[in-house]
Structures are given as structure tokens and as C-alpha cells.
Coordinates of C-alpha atoms in Angstrom, one line a residue:
X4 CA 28.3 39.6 -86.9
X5 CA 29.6 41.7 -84.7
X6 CA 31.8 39.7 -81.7
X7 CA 30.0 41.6 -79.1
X8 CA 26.6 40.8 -80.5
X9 CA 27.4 37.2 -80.8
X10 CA 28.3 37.0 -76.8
X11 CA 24.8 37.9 -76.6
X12 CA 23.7 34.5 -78.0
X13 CA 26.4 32.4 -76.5
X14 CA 24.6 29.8 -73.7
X15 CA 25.2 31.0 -70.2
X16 CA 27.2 28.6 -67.5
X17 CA 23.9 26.9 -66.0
X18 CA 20.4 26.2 -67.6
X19 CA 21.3 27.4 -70.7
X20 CA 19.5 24.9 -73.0
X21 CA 16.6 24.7 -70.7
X22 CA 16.0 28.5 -72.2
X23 CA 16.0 27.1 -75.7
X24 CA 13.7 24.3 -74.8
X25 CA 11.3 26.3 -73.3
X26 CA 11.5 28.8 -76.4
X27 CA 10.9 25.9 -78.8
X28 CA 7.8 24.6 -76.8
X29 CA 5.9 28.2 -76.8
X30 CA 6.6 28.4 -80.4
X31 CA 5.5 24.9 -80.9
X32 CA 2.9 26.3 -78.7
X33 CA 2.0 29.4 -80.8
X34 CA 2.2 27.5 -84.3
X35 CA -0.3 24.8 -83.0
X36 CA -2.8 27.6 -81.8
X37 CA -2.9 29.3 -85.0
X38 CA -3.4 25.8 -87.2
X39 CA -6.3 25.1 -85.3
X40 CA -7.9 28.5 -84.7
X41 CA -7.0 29.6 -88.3
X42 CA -6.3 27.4 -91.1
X43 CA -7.9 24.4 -90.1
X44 CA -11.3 26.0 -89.8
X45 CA -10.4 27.9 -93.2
X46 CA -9.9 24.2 -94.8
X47 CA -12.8 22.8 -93.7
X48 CA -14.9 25.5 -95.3
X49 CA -13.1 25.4 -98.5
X50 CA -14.2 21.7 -98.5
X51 CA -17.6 22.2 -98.3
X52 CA -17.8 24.8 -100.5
X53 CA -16.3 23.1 -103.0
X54 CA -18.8 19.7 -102.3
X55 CA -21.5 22.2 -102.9
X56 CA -20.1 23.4 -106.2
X57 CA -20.1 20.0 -107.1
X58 CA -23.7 19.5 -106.2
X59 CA -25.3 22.5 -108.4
X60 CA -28.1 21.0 -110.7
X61 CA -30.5 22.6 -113.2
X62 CA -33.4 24.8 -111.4
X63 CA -31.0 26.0 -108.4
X64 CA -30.8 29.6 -107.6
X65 CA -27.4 30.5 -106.8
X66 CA -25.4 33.7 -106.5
X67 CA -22.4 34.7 -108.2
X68 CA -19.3 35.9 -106.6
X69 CA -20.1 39.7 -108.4
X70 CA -23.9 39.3 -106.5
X71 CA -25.6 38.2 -109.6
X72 CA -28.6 36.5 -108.5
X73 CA -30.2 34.0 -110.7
X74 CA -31.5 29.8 -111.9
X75 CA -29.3 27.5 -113.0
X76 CA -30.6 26.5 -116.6
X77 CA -27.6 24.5 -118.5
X78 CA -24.6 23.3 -116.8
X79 CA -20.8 21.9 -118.4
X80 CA -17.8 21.2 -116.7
X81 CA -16.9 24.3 -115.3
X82 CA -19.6 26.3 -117.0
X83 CA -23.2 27.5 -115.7
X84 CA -25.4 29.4 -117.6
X85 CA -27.6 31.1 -115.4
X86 CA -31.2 33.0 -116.0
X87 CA -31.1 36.5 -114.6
X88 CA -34.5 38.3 -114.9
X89 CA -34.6 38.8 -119.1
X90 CA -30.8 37.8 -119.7
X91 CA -28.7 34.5 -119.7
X92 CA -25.2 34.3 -118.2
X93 CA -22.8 32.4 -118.8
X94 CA -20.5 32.3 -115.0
X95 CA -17.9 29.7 -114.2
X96 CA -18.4 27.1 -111.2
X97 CA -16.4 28.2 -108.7
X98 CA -17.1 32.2 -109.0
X99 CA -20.3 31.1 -107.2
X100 CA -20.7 32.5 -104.3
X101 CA -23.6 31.0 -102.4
X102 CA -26.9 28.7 -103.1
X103 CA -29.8 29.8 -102.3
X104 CA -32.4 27.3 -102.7
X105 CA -32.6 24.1 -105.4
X106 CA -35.6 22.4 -107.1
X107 CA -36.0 19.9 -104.8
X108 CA -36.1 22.5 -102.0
X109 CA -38.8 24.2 -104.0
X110 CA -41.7 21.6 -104.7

């Protein structure tokens, strides 16, 4: 760096640090904020969303993440077929976007 840009950073006589500490603590500060307003929240929905998955069982309706909407009707690991109208799908768990109702809902 340049010697005349580096002066720039050099600590002044009195309170220097203090500066530094303060800096530190707002970015503390700022980094805090945004993990709780932002990517906590984010988390947590990503949880639930993911408990849901887990929950699908034959006779839901669900919709897919392309807005296919349709009943569960066979179910592997990471596979649902789904019943649209005439024609049977074959979507993977986690491309489902939303539940809209299951059996137990229904009766």
C-alpha cells in the first residue's frame, strides 16, 4: 500500500482503540440483526416444511413446486405418484410445494 494511505489507518494519539471497539460492536450489532430478522426465520420454515414432507400419506392433496395439483396415491422414499384429473405422476418429495388437505381432514 501506498505509505500515505496507510497513515490513514495508523491509531491516532488518544482514543484510538475506543474507535475500533465501537466499530466491532455495531458490526456485532448489524450481524446479530440480520441472523435473527433473516436466516433464523428462513430456518425455521425450512424445518417445518420439511416435517410436513415427512408427514405426506396416501389420499392427501398436495401441490407440486411446477403448480401441479393433485392425490397422493403410492408413495417410496423420495417418490410420490400423484393422480392429476385422467393422468398419474410420478414427482419427487421435496418438489412439493404445499398440502392442501389430507384424508383425515376430509372425512
Amino acid at each position: 500500500m501506498i505509505p500515505e494511505t496507510l497513515f490513514l489507518f495508523a491509531p491516532s494519539g488518544e482514543g484510538g482503540s475506543s474507535g475500533m471497539t465501537i466499530f466491532f460492536v455495531q458490526m456485532l450489532a448489524i450481524v446479530a440483526i440480520f441472523y435473527f430478522l433473516i436466516i433464523r426465520p428462513k430456518t425455521q420454515q425450512e424445518k417445518k416444511h420439511r416435517e410436513r414432507l415427512a408427514d405426506i400419506k396416501k389420499g392427501d392433496r398436495i401441490v407440486t413446486v411446477g403448480g401441479i395439483v393433485g392425490e397422493v396415491v403410492h408413495m417410496k422414499d423420495d417418490e410420490l405418484t400423484v393422480k392429476s384429473g385422467e393422468s398419474r405422476l410420478v414427482v419427487q418429495r421435496d418438489r412439493v410445494a404445499n398440502i392442501l388437505s389430507d384424508k383425515s381432514e376430509r372425512s
